[in-house]
Short mmCIF file of C-alpha atoms in Angstrom, two decimals:
data_model
loop_
_atom_site.label_atom_id
_atom_site.label_comp_id
_atom_site.label_asym_id
_atom_site.label_seq_id
_atom_site.Cartn_x
_atom_site.Cartn_y
_atom_site.Cartn_z
CA UNK O 1 0.00 0.00 0.00
CA UNK O 2 2.90 2.35 0.57
CA UNK O 3 5.21 3.49 -2.15
CA UNK O 4 8.68 4.39 -1.02
CA UNK O 5 12.35 3.69 -1.34
CA UNK O 6 13.55 0.41 0.11
CA UNK O 7 14.51 0.99 3.76
CA UNK O 8 17.75 0.08 5.43
CA UNK O 9 16.71 -2.80 7.66
CA UNK O 10 20.07 -3.76 9.07
CA UNK O 11 20.03 -1.59 12.20
CA UNK O 12 20.30 -2.94 15.76
CA UNK O 13 17.65 -5.38 16.88
CA UNK O 14 17.02 -3.75 20.24
CA UNK O 15 18.74 -2.40 23.29
CA UNK O 16 17.36 -5.16 25.50
CA UNK O 17 18.65 -8.10 23.47
CA UNK O 18 19.86 -11.20 25.22
CA UNK O 19 23.39 -12.24 24.33
CA UNK O 20 22.13 -15.53 22.92
CA UNK O 21 19.90 -15.33 19.87
CA UNK O 22 16.86 -17.52 19.48
CA UNK O 23 15.64 -17.17 23.07
CA UNK O 24 12.33 -15.66 24.11
CA UNK O 25 12.45 -11.96 24.89
CA UNK O 26 11.27 -11.72 28.48
CA UNK O 27 10.48 -8.31 29.93
CA UNK O 28 9.54 -7.81 33.56
CA UNK O 29 9.42 -5.03 36.14
CA UNK O 30 13.08 -5.67 36.84
CA UNK O 31 14.16 -4.98 33.25
CA UNK O 32 16.75 -2.17 33.35
CA UNK O 33 15.80 1.07 31.73
CA UNK O 34 19.03 1.19 29.82
CA UNK O 35 19.97 -1.99 28.02
CA UNK O 36 22.80 -4.23 27.31
CA UNK O 37 26.26 -2.74 27.07
CA UNK O 38 27.64 -6.01 25.70
CA UNK O 39 24.96 -6.06 23.03
CA UNK O 40 25.73 -2.49 22.05
CA UNK O 41 29.40 -3.34 21.61
CA UNK O 42 28.51 -6.37 19.56
CA UNK O 43 26.12 -4.37 17.39
CA UNK O 44 28.63 -1.64 16.68
CA UNK O 45 30.90 -4.23 15.15
CA UNK O 46 28.13 -5.40 12.85
CA UNK O 47 26.39 -8.77 12.66
CA UNK O 48 24.67 -11.05 10.24
CA UNK O 49 20.99 -10.41 9.50
CA UNK O 50 18.59 -12.27 11.80
CA UNK O 51 16.89 -15.46 10.69
CA UNK O 52 13.12 -15.27 10.15
CA UNK O 53 11.18 -15.09 13.40
CA UNK O 54 7.57 -14.40 14.24
CA UNK O 55 8.84 -11.62 16.54
CA UNK O 56 9.57 -8.43 14.59
CA UNK O 57 11.65 -5.46 15.64
CA UNK O 58 10.38 -2.00 14.65
CA UNK O 59 12.55 1.11 14.68
CA UNK O 60 11.84 4.86 14.61
CA UNK O 61 8.50 4.52 16.38
CA UNK O 62 7.05 8.00 17.10
CA UNK O 63 6.93 8.99 20.76
CA UNK O 64 3.15 9.40 20.62
CA UNK O 65 2.53 6.00 18.99
CA UNK O 66 0.05 3.74 20.75
CA UNK O 67 -0.08 -0.02 20.88
CA UNK O 68 -3.04 0.14 18.52
CA UNK O 69 -0.89 2.05 16.00
CA UNK O 70 1.81 -0.63 16.08
CA UNK O 71 -0.73 -3.46 15.90
CA UNK O 72 -2.29 -1.88 12.82
CA UNK O 73 0.98 -2.36 10.92
CA UNK O 74 0.83 -6.12 11.39
CA UNK O 75 -2.91 -6.51 11.03
CA UNK O 76 -2.96 -6.82 7.21
CA UNK O 77 -0.49 -9.72 7.35
CA UNK O 78 -2.20 -11.94 9.91
CA UNK O 79 -3.05 -12.27 13.56
CA UNK O 80 -0.98 -10.22 16.03
CA UNK O 81 -0.38 -12.06 19.31
CA UNK O 82 1.68 -9.56 21.33
CA UNK O 83 3.14 -6.08 21.19
CA UNK O 84 5.66 -4.14 23.26
CA UNK O 85 6.67 -0.51 22.84
CA UNK O 86 10.01 0.56 24.33
CA UNK O 87 9.11 4.06 25.44
CA UNK O 88 11.92 6.57 25.02
CA UNK O 89 13.84 4.29 22.66
CA UNK O 90 11.64 4.75 19.57
CA UNK O 91 11.45 0.97 19.22
CA UNK O 92 8.80 -1.72 19.47
CA UNK O 93 8.35 -5.47 19.15
CA UNK O 94 5.47 -7.08 17.32
CA UNK O 95 4.75 -10.79 17.68
CA UNK O 96 2.81 -12.42 14.85
CA UNK O 97 0.84 -15.63 15.15
CA UNK O 98 3.12 -17.43 12.71
CA UNK O 99 6.52 -17.05 11.15
CA UNK O 100 4.85 -17.06 7.74
CA UNK O 101 2.90 -13.91 8.65
CA UNK O 102 6.10 -12.25 9.85
CA UNK O 103 7.98 -13.16 6.66
CA UNK O 104 5.19 -11.65 4.57
CA UNK O 105 5.34 -8.43 6.57
CA UNK O 106 9.14 -8.10 6.37
CA UNK O 107 9.16 -8.85 2.65
CA UNK O 108 6.49 -6.28 1.99
CA UNK O 109 7.96 -3.58 4.25
CA UNK O 110 11.41 -4.00 2.71
CA UNK O 111 10.14 -2.20 -0.40
CA UNK O 112 7.15 -0.28 0.97
CA UNK O 113 7.98 1.64 4.12
CA UNK O 114 5.08 1.73 6.60
CA UNK O 115 4.30 4.95 8.48
CA UNK O 116 2.91 5.79 11.91
CA UNK O 117 1.72 9.38 12.26
CA UNK O 118 3.50 10.26 8.99
CA UNK O 119 6.82 8.97 10.31
CA UNK O 120 8.54 6.09 8.49
CA UNK O 121 8.95 2.91 10.52
CA UNK O 122 11.51 0.20 9.69
CA UNK O 123 10.76 -3.48 10.20
CA UNK O 124 13.16 -6.41 10.56
CA UNK O 125 13.29 -9.79 12.24
CA UNK O 126 14.15 -9.97 15.92
CA UNK O 127 16.66 -12.58 17.13
CA UNK O 128 14.00 -13.61 19.65
CA UNK O 129 11.53 -16.36 18.92
CA UNK O 130 8.84 -15.29 21.38
CA UNK O 131 7.74 -12.12 23.13
CA UNK O 132 7.01 -12.51 26.86
CA UNK O 133 5.98 -9.40 28.73
CA UNK O 134 5.26 -11.00 32.14
CA UNK O 135 1.99 -9.12 32.57
CA UNK O 136 3.61 -5.72 32.94
CA UNK O 137 1.14 -3.10 34.24
CA UNK O 138 2.07 -0.95 31.25
CA UNK O 139 0.87 -3.73 28.96
CA UNK O 140 -2.79 -3.40 29.93
CA UNK O 141 -3.56 -1.13 26.97
CA UNK O 142 -1.67 -3.46 24.65
CA UNK O 143 -3.64 -6.49 25.79
CA UNK O 144 -6.92 -4.58 25.46
CA UNK O 145 -6.02 -3.49 21.93
CA UNK O 146 -5.06 -7.07 21.02
CA UNK O 147 -8.34 -8.33 22.42
CA UNK O 148 -10.29 -5.88 20.26
CA UNK O 149 -8.38 -6.84 17.11
CA UNK O 150 -8.66 -10.56 17.72
CA UNK O 151 -12.35 -10.25 18.49
CA UNK O 152 -12.89 -8.46 15.19
CA UNK O 153 -10.78 -10.99 13.26
CA UNK O 154 -12.57 -13.96 14.78
CA UNK O 155 -15.87 -12.65 13.51
CA UNK O 156 -17.38 -11.43 16.79
CA UNK O 157 -18.40 -7.90 15.97
CA UNK O 158 -19.92 -7.43 19.41
CA UNK O 159 -16.86 -5.62 20.69
CA UNK O 160 -17.78 -3.99 23.94
CA UNK O 161 -17.30 -0.33 24.62
CA UNK O 162 -15.07 -1.33 27.52
CA UNK O 163 -12.55 -2.95 25.20
CA UNK O 164 -12.77 0.02 22.85
CA UNK O 165 -12.11 2.43 25.66
CA UNK O 166 -9.22 0.45 27.11
CA UNK O 167 -7.52 0.14 23.74
CA UNK O 168 -7.65 3.84 23.14
CA UNK O 169 -10.38 3.82 20.49
CA UNK O 170 -11.86 7.31 20.34
CA UNK O 171 -15.49 7.19 21.52
CA UNK O 172 -18.42 8.31 19.44
CA UNK O 173 -16.95 7.76 15.99
CA UNK O 174 -19.23 6.75 13.15
CA UNK O 175 -19.04 3.41 11.40
CA UNK O 176 -19.05 5.34 8.10
CA UNK O 177 -15.78 6.45 6.54
CA UNK O 178 -15.36 9.18 3.96
CA UNK O 179 -12.52 8.47 1.53
CA UNK O 180 -10.96 10.93 -0.91
CA UNK O 181 -8.58 9.41 -3.46
CA UNK O 182 -5.96 11.86 -4.67
CA UNK O 183 -3.57 11.46 -7.60
CA UNK O 184 -6.04 9.13 -9.30
CA UNK O 185 -3.69 7.84 -11.96
CA UNK O 186 -5.41 4.47 -12.36
CA UNK O 187 -9.16 3.88 -12.07
CA UNK O 188 -10.32 2.62 -8.69
CA UNK O 189 -13.48 0.54 -8.86
CA UNK O 190 -16.03 -0.20 -6.18
CA UNK O 191 -14.78 -3.81 -6.14
CA UNK O 192 -11.22 -2.69 -5.41
CA UNK O 193 -12.44 -0.54 -2.50
CA UNK O 194 -14.44 -3.47 -1.16
CA UNK O 195 -11.46 -5.80 -1.27
CA UNK O 196 -9.23 -3.28 0.51
CA UNK O 197 -11.63 -2.20 3.23
CA UNK O 198 -13.28 -5.57 3.91
CA UNK O 199 -9.90 -6.62 5.28
CA UNK O 200 -10.78 -4.75 8.46
CA UNK O 201 -14.32 -5.95 9.06
CA UNK O 202 -17.80 -6.31 7.63
CA UNK O 203 -18.44 -3.76 4.87
CA UNK O 204 -22.17 -3.15 4.66
CA UNK O 205 -22.45 -0.45 1.99
CA UNK O 206 -20.31 1.55 -0.42
CA UNK O 207 -21.24 4.71 -2.33
CA UNK O 208 -18.79 6.32 -4.79
CA UNK O 209 -19.08 9.75 -6.38
CA UNK O 210 -17.06 12.65 -7.78
CA UNK O 211 -17.10 16.02 -6.04
CA UNK O 212 -14.87 19.02 -6.73
CA UNK O 213 -13.10 16.94 -9.37
CA UNK O 214 -12.11 14.39 -6.72
CA UNK O 215 -13.10 10.74 -6.66
CA UNK O 216 -14.66 10.01 -3.27
CA UNK O 217 -16.37 7.15 -1.48
CA UNK O 218 -18.46 6.52 1.61
CA UNK O 219 -17.99 3.11 3.24
CA UNK O 220 -20.18 1.82 6.05
CA UNK O 221 -18.93 -0.90 8.39
CA UNK O 222 -20.97 -3.07 10.70
CA UNK O 223 -19.21 -1.58 13.74
CA UNK O 224 -17.35 1.70 14.48
CA UNK O 225 -14.30 -0.28 15.66
CA UNK O 226 -13.90 -1.70 12.13
CA UNK O 227 -13.96 1.82 10.70
CA UNK O 228 -11.39 2.95 13.28
CA UNK O 229 -8.88 0.23 12.43
CA UNK O 230 -9.37 0.72 8.69
CA UNK O 231 -8.72 4.45 9.03
CA UNK O 232 -5.71 3.84 11.26
CA UNK O 233 -4.15 1.31 8.88
CA UNK O 234 -5.00 2.84 5.49
CA UNK O 235 -5.04 6.61 5.86
CA UNK O 236 -2.31 8.16 3.73
CA UNK O 237 -1.45 4.93 1.91
CA UNK O 238 -1.31 4.43 -1.87
CA UNK O 239 -3.39 1.83 -3.67
CA UNK O 240 -0.91 1.71 -6.53
CA UNK O 241 2.72 2.72 -6.81
CA UNK O 242 3.06 6.47 -6.04
CA UNK O 243 -0.59 7.21 -6.85
CA UNK O 244 -4.22 6.76 -5.77
CA UNK O 245 -3.58 8.02 -2.24
CA UNK O 246 -6.27 7.34 0.37
CA UNK O 247 -7.29 10.23 2.63
CA UNK O 248 -9.74 8.89 5.19
CA UNK O 249 -11.95 10.66 7.76
CA UNK O 250 -14.94 9.66 9.80
CA UNK O 251 -18.19 10.74 8.16
CA UNK O 252 -20.87 12.68 9.99
CA UNK O 253 -23.36 10.19 8.57
CA UNK O 254 -24.31 7.24 10.74
CA UNK O 255 -25.81 5.15 7.93
CA UNK O 256 -25.85 5.09 4.14
CA UNK O 257 -28.93 4.79 1.98
CA UNK O 258 -28.27 2.76 -1.16
CA UNK O 259 -30.93 2.70 -3.84
CA UNK O 260 -29.08 0.81 -6.60
CA UNK O 261 -26.54 -1.98 -6.80
CA UNK O 262 -24.27 -0.98 -9.67
CA UNK O 263 -20.72 0.17 -10.38
CA UNK O 264 -21.20 3.33 -8.28
CA UNK O 265 -23.01 2.04 -5.20
CA UNK O 266 -23.71 -1.26 -3.50
CA UNK O 267 -25.53 -2.60 -0.46
CA UNK O 268 -23.89 -5.93 0.40
CA UNK O 269 -26.89 -6.94 2.52
CA UNK O 270 -29.40 -6.34 -0.31
CA UNK O 271 -28.57 -8.15 -3.52
CA UNK O 272 -32.19 -7.75 -4.60
CA UNK O 273 -31.68 -4.04 -5.37
CA UNK O 274 -31.84 -3.09 -9.06
CA UNK O 275 -28.95 -1.58 -11.02
CA UNK O 276 -31.19 1.36 -11.98
CA UNK O 277 -34.87 2.30 -12.13
CA UNK O 278 -36.81 -0.38 -13.98
CA UNK O 279 -33.85 -2.76 -14.19
CA UNK O 280 -33.29 -6.20 -12.72
CA UNK O 281 -31.08 -6.89 -9.70
CA UNK O 282 -27.37 -7.64 -10.02
CA UNK O 283 -26.11 -10.41 -12.24
CA UNK O 284 -25.76 -13.70 -10.29
CA UNK O 285 -22.03 -13.81 -11.12
CA UNK O 286 -21.50 -10.55 -9.23
CA UNK O 287 -23.55 -11.84 -6.30
CA UNK O 288 -21.41 -14.98 -6.17
CA UNK O 289 -18.27 -12.85 -5.94
CA UNK O 290 -19.42 -11.28 -2.70
CA UNK O 291 -21.54 -13.98 -1.05
CA UNK O 292 -25.13 -15.10 -1.07
CA UNK O 293 -28.06 -12.75 -0.66
CA UNK O 294 -28.52 -10.99 2.64
CA UNK O 295 -25.43 -12.50 4.27
CA UNK O 296 -22.23 -10.71 5.19
CA UNK O 297 -19.12 -12.87 5.20
CA UNK O 298 -16.15 -11.81 7.21
CA UNK O 299 -12.85 -11.97 5.33
CA UNK O 300 -10.23 -14.38 6.55
CA UNK O 301 -6.94 -12.62 7.11
CA UNK O 302 -4.41 -13.96 4.64
CA UNK O 303 -0.67 -14.35 4.94
CA UNK O 304 0.45 -11.06 3.54
CA UNK O 305 -0.11 -7.73 1.89
CA UNK O 306 -3.63 -6.43 2.21
CA UNK O 307 -4.59 -9.85 0.88
CA UNK O 308 -5.24 -12.50 -0.08
CA UNK O 309 -8.74 -12.19 1.28
CA UNK O 310 -10.83 -15.33 1.31
CA UNK O 311 -14.63 -15.29 1.55
CA UNK O 312 -16.71 -18.29 2.46
CA UNK O 313 -20.02 -18.20 0.63
CA UNK O 314 -21.13 -21.37 -1.15
CA UNK O 315 -17.62 -22.75 -1.64
CA UNK O 316 -14.48 -20.74 -1.09
CA UNK O 317 -13.82 -17.85 -3.42
CA UNK O 318 -10.26 -16.57 -3.20
CA UNK O 319 -9.45 -13.04 -4.25
CA UNK O 320 -6.70 -10.57 -3.70
CA UNK O 321 -6.61 -6.86 -3.51
CA UNK O 322 -5.01 -4.22 -5.58
CA UNK O 323 -3.33 -2.60 -2.66
CA UNK O 324 0.31 -3.32 -3.14
CA UNK O 325 3.01 -1.85 -5.31
CA UNK O 326 2.66 -2.79 -8.92
CA UNK O 327 6.40 -2.44 -9.46
CA UNK O 328 7.26 -4.93 -6.74
CA UNK O 329 7.21 -8.49 -8.15
CA UNK O 330 6.48 -11.21 -5.67
CA UNK O 331 4.39 -9.18 -3.25
CA UNK O 332 2.02 -11.24 -1.09
CA UNK O 333 -1.30 -12.22 -2.56
CA UNK O 334 -2.58 -14.52 -5.26
CA UNK O 335 -1.20 -13.58 -8.68
CA UNK O 336 -2.60 -16.53 -10.68
CA UNK O 337 -5.64 -15.90 -12.87
CA UNK O 338 -8.20 -18.38 -14.11
CA UNK O 339 -9.22 -17.38 -17.64
CA UNK O 340 -12.28 -19.21 -18.92
CA UNK O 341 -14.64 -19.28 -21.91
CA UNK O 342 -11.72 -19.16 -24.33
CA UNK O 343 -11.94 -20.19 -27.97
CA UNK O 344 -9.98 -23.47 -27.95
CA UNK O 345 -9.47 -23.35 -31.73
CA UNK O 346 -7.71 -19.98 -31.68
CA UNK O 347 -6.13 -19.42 -28.28
CA UNK O 348 -2.44 -20.11 -27.63
CA UNK O 349 -0.17 -19.59 -24.60
CA UNK O 350 1.66 -16.89 -26.58
CA UNK O 351 -1.60 -15.07 -27.28
CA UNK O 352 -2.50 -14.98 -23.59
CA UNK O 353 1.05 -13.91 -22.73
CA UNK O 354 0.90 -10.93 -25.09
CA UNK O 355 -2.65 -9.87 -24.17
CA UNK O 356 -2.29 -10.13 -20.40
CA UNK O 357 1.22 -8.74 -20.73
CA UNK O 358 -0.34 -5.37 -21.55
CA UNK O 359 -1.37 -5.16 -17.87
CA UNK O 360 1.55 -6.77 -16.09
CA UNK O 361 4.47 -9.12 -16.50
CA UNK O 362 3.23 -12.63 -17.27
CA UNK O 363 5.47 -15.31 -15.77
CA UNK O 364 3.71 -18.49 -16.89
CA UNK O 365 0.70 -19.58 -18.93
CA UNK O 366 -1.04 -22.95 -18.85
CA UNK O 367 -3.93 -23.91 -21.13
CA UNK O 368 -5.79 -26.86 -19.63
CA UNK O 369 -4.92 -30.05 -21.48
CA UNK O 370 -8.37 -31.64 -21.10
CA UNK O 371 -10.40 -28.45 -21.32
CA UNK O 372 -8.80 -25.89 -23.60
CA UNK O 373 -11.52 -23.34 -22.90
CA UNK O 374 -9.78 -22.69 -19.57
CA UNK O 375 -6.28 -21.41 -18.83
CA UNK O 376 -4.15 -20.21 -15.94
CA UNK O 377 -2.10 -17.03 -16.26
CA UNK O 378 0.47 -16.22 -13.58
CA UNK O 379 1.29 -12.52 -13.21
CA UNK O 380 4.33 -11.08 -11.43
CA UNK O 381 2.28 -9.94 -8.44
CA UNK O 382 -1.22 -9.61 -7.06
CA UNK O 383 -1.69 -6.01 -8.15
CA UNK O 384 -0.93 -6.82 -11.76
CA UNK O 385 -3.39 -9.71 -11.53
CA UNK O 386 -6.09 -7.36 -10.28
CA UNK O 387 -5.37 -4.81 -13.02
CA UNK O 388 -5.60 -7.54 -15.66
CA UNK O 389 -8.95 -8.68 -14.26
CA UNK O 390 -10.27 -5.11 -14.21
CA UNK O 391 -9.38 -4.57 -17.85
CA UNK O 392 -9.91 -7.97 -19.50
CA UNK O 393 -12.79 -9.66 -17.69
CA UNK O 394 -15.70 -9.73 -20.15
CA UNK O 395 -13.53 -8.79 -23.14
CA UNK O 396 -14.42 -10.43 -26.43
CA UNK O 397 -11.56 -12.56 -27.75
CA UNK O 398 -11.80 -14.72 -30.87
CA UNK O 399 -15.58 -14.50 -30.83
CA UNK O 400 -16.11 -15.37 -27.14
CA UNK O 401 -16.45 -13.18 -24.05
CA UNK O 402 -13.69 -14.35 -21.72
CA UNK O 403 -13.92 -14.43 -17.94
CA UNK O 404 -10.91 -13.56 -15.80
CA UNK O 405 -10.95 -14.27 -12.07
CA UNK O 406 -8.42 -15.15 -9.42
CA UNK O 407 -7.49 -18.82 -9.29
CA UNK O 408 -7.26 -20.97 -6.18
CA UNK O 409 -3.75 -21.91 -7.34
CA UNK O 410 -0.86 -19.86 -5.99
CA UNK O 411 1.48 -20.67 -8.88
CA UNK O 412 1.63 -22.61 -12.15
CA UNK O 413 3.63 -25.83 -12.08
CA UNK O 414 5.68 -26.67 -15.14
CA UNK O 415 5.10 -30.16 -16.58
CA UNK O 416 7.46 -32.86 -15.36
CA UNK O 417 9.89 -34.40 -17.78
CA UNK O 418 8.08 -36.85 -20.05
CA UNK O 419 4.63 -35.55 -19.05
CA UNK O 420 2.26 -35.02 -21.98
CA UNK O 421 1.51 -31.32 -22.41
CA UNK O 422 1.47 -30.55 -26.16
CA UNK O 423 3.18 -27.22 -25.53
CA UNK O 424 0.22 -25.86 -23.56
CA UNK O 425 2.34 -24.73 -20.58
CA UNK O 426 4.91 -22.01 -21.17
CA UNK O 427 7.40 -20.28 -18.88
CA UNK O 428 7.92 -16.59 -19.68
CA UNK O 429 9.78 -15.66 -16.49
CA UNK O 430 12.82 -14.43 -18.40
CA UNK O 431 11.03 -13.02 -21.42
CA UNK O 432 12.51 -9.80 -22.84
CA UNK O 433 8.96 -8.70 -23.69
CA UNK O 434 8.00 -7.84 -20.10
CA UNK O 435 6.76 -4.25 -20.14
CA UNK O 436 6.98 -3.56 -16.40
CA UNK O 437 10.24 -5.09 -15.23
CA UNK O 438 11.92 -1.70 -14.76
CA UNK O 439 10.61 0.28 -11.75
CA UNK O 440 9.60 3.77 -12.79
CA UNK O 441 9.03 2.78 -16.40
CA UNK O 442 6.65 5.02 -18.35
CA UNK O 443 4.68 1.89 -19.19
CA UNK O 444 3.14 2.11 -15.70
CA UNK O 445 1.59 5.40 -16.77
CA UNK O 446 0.15 4.02 -20.00
CA UNK O 447 -2.15 1.22 -18.91
CA UNK O 448 -5.55 1.56 -20.55
CA UNK O 449 -8.53 -0.74 -21.17
CA UNK O 450 -8.81 -2.44 -24.56
CA UNK O 451 -9.86 0.08 -27.20
CA UNK O 452 -10.18 0.27 -30.95
CA UNK O 453 -7.24 2.69 -31.05
CA UNK O 454 -3.73 1.27 -30.68
CA UNK O 455 -0.51 3.09 -29.89
CA UNK O 456 2.39 1.99 -32.09
CA UNK O 457 6.04 2.71 -31.38
CA UNK O 458 9.55 1.75 -32.49
CA UNK O 459 8.62 2.26 -36.15
CA UNK O 460 11.68 2.58 -38.41
CA UNK O 461 11.83 5.56 -40.84
CA UNK O 462 11.52 3.28 -43.89
CA UNK O 463 8.06 1.98 -42.87
CA UNK O 464 5.17 3.99 -44.31
CA UNK O 465 1.48 4.24 -43.53
CA UNK O 466 0.70 1.91 -46.45
CA UNK O 467 3.12 -0.66 -45.04
CA UNK O 468 1.43 -0.58 -41.65
CA UNK O 469 -2.06 -0.58 -43.15
CA UNK O 470 -1.19 -3.70 -45.15
CA UNK O 471 0.33 -5.32 -42.07
CA UNK O 472 -2.79 -4.78 -39.96
CA UNK O 473 -5.07 -5.87 -42.81
CA UNK O 474 -3.37 -9.27 -42.76
CA UNK O 475 -4.68 -9.76 -39.20
CA UNK O 476 -8.24 -9.22 -40.43
CA UNK O 477 -8.40 -5.63 -39.20
CA UNK O 478 -10.12 -2.72 -40.92
CA UNK O 479 -8.06 0.46 -40.60
CA UNK O 480 -10.41 3.38 -39.93
CA UNK O 481 -7.82 6.07 -39.23
CA UNK O 482 -4.08 6.53 -38.83
CA UNK O 483 -1.78 9.29 -37.63
CA UNK O 484 1.96 9.55 -37.12
CA UNK O 485 3.10 11.64 -34.15
CA UNK O 486 4.33 15.01 -35.43
CA UNK O 487 7.26 15.23 -33.05
CA UNK O 488 8.25 11.59 -33.25
CA UNK O 489 7.59 9.61 -36.42
CA UNK O 490 8.65 6.43 -34.62
CA UNK O 491 5.21 6.49 -32.99
CA UNK O 492 1.69 6.46 -34.40
CA UNK O 493 -1.96 5.89 -33.57
CA UNK O 494 -4.06 3.46 -35.58
CA UNK O 495 -7.82 3.11 -35.21
CA UNK O 496 -9.34 -0.24 -36.20
CA UNK O 497 -12.90 -1.35 -36.88
CA UNK O 498 -13.64 -2.62 -33.36
CA UNK O 499 -12.13 -3.28 -29.97
CA UNK O 500 -12.01 -7.00 -30.73
CA UNK O 501 -10.04 -6.32 -33.91
CA UNK O 502 -7.57 -4.25 -31.89
CA UNK O 503 -7.18 -7.05 -29.33
CA UNK O 504 -6.41 -9.55 -32.10
CA UNK O 505 -4.00 -7.12 -33.76
CA UNK O 506 -2.13 -6.50 -30.51
CA UNK O 507 -1.70 -10.25 -30.00
CA UNK O 508 -0.52 -10.81 -33.56
CA UNK O 509 1.70 -7.78 -34.09
CA UNK O 510 3.27 -6.79 -30.77
CA UNK O 511 7.02 -7.38 -31.22
CA UNK O 512 6.58 -7.87 -34.98
CA UNK O 513 9.92 -7.56 -36.80
CA UNK O 514 9.75 -4.51 -39.05
CA UNK O 515 13.36 -4.83 -40.14
CA UNK O 516 16.35 -2.58 -39.44
CA UNK O 517 16.48 -4.11 -35.93
CA UNK O 518 13.11 -2.58 -35.07
CA UNK O 519 10.36 -4.62 -33.42
CA UNK O 520 6.91 -3.04 -33.36
CA UNK O 521 5.55 -2.14 -29.92
CA UNK O 522 1.75 -2.19 -29.64
CA UNK O 523 -0.43 -1.09 -26.73
CA UNK O 524 -3.98 0.12 -26.16
CA UNK O 525 -4.50 3.89 -26.29
CA UNK O 526 -6.96 6.17 -24.54
CA UNK O 527 -6.85 8.56 -27.52
CA UNK O 528 -9.03 8.67 -30.58
CA UNK O 529 -8.14 9.93 -34.04
#
């Protein structure tokens, strides 16, 4: 969620470290206020990075940080079992329920620096395997905050006001959040907002709108405590790399009135609402994506990122959230797509690689051997998978409207030696055609839905309009309009007869050899001619 430069995570573990790594960190009333001269000497000389541990060491904690602030950093990655703030030392320890959760958090925070009260916080493994606080009186607020979080995560939304008060939750806040998204470089759909915010509790209703040229949303939770933790964890974060920044406040409204279930508003307790006046309720496929009618399903907290988030309606539906850096391959979350309703006579692994490669770096493609209407596409990370779904689900390809959803598989296995595959599984991990392998590439700024207009680049001077028109005609396309860029004749726009024609042309002609060591680059354009 946070876009930033990779932090230096090789600082000292803590000032209270035991001299033997791997032991539980035990803190009691007798713990000295100033810690460990021997450890300090050892740390000055440098040491090897710690092995993974479910206990994490956090540095540069603000003086006014609360236990709830620190807990919120770990909450998206799994259950938090203990927390300890070293007052006056700007440090804290966070104990996760499992080492896997801790690994996910460290991996994510190594490229996306988390913040508490606008101050960057650095996360690394502790050399301690367990955090024991010996029931310190100062830990009462920490235990109360943990109890609130765990109650919410376990599905009991009946959090008492006593717990809320003890954990420092401000009283009287609404369960409705008002979100303003600034620097809206990529479109943010209602579904993306649901996936992000349902991480923190039961989302009842969402209303999106534009006011003062700003995209805004109102989100109603089942309980104010859910809204509090969502605001605490997400305020100021980016949905995508360096853009789509969330600014979150509590709304003065106590409840939202939703009249329609459509792309702008939704009541997740009322799937019988129409999409507009005189129209039928939502399509059953959309209902299935969020659960059965009238029931709210609490998301299960996944192992990393702000996802994966798993819902449990009729059969498990696994989804991930577009809330992590697009330019960070390997971020937590499911990055494998299930693409169905394909034309088995026309589709190839290369075709899927090129098409889905317009929205992220495709690592592997597998067309099902026994059912070639279905395929798996593995993207570089969960955000790219979500962007591909947003842009390609429902797109017409070779005469059929394809469906793109998240798969239950976490990766695509290559066929074993001697296993019959007929070339239906391909590994593109090292392909030179990846558009997004370089962080900061301009390609991140030129991601658009399929359109009839294509952007062409890397055109050699010897290639004319007639050459390109003839080339596109061979793919079955009808060229409606064409224009070279005035300032750069290596680039052009070409408008074809339909969006489907443009999709086919992109698949066929991206990386086409035009001679003179020039390979044509093709992408969808937001422009028209």
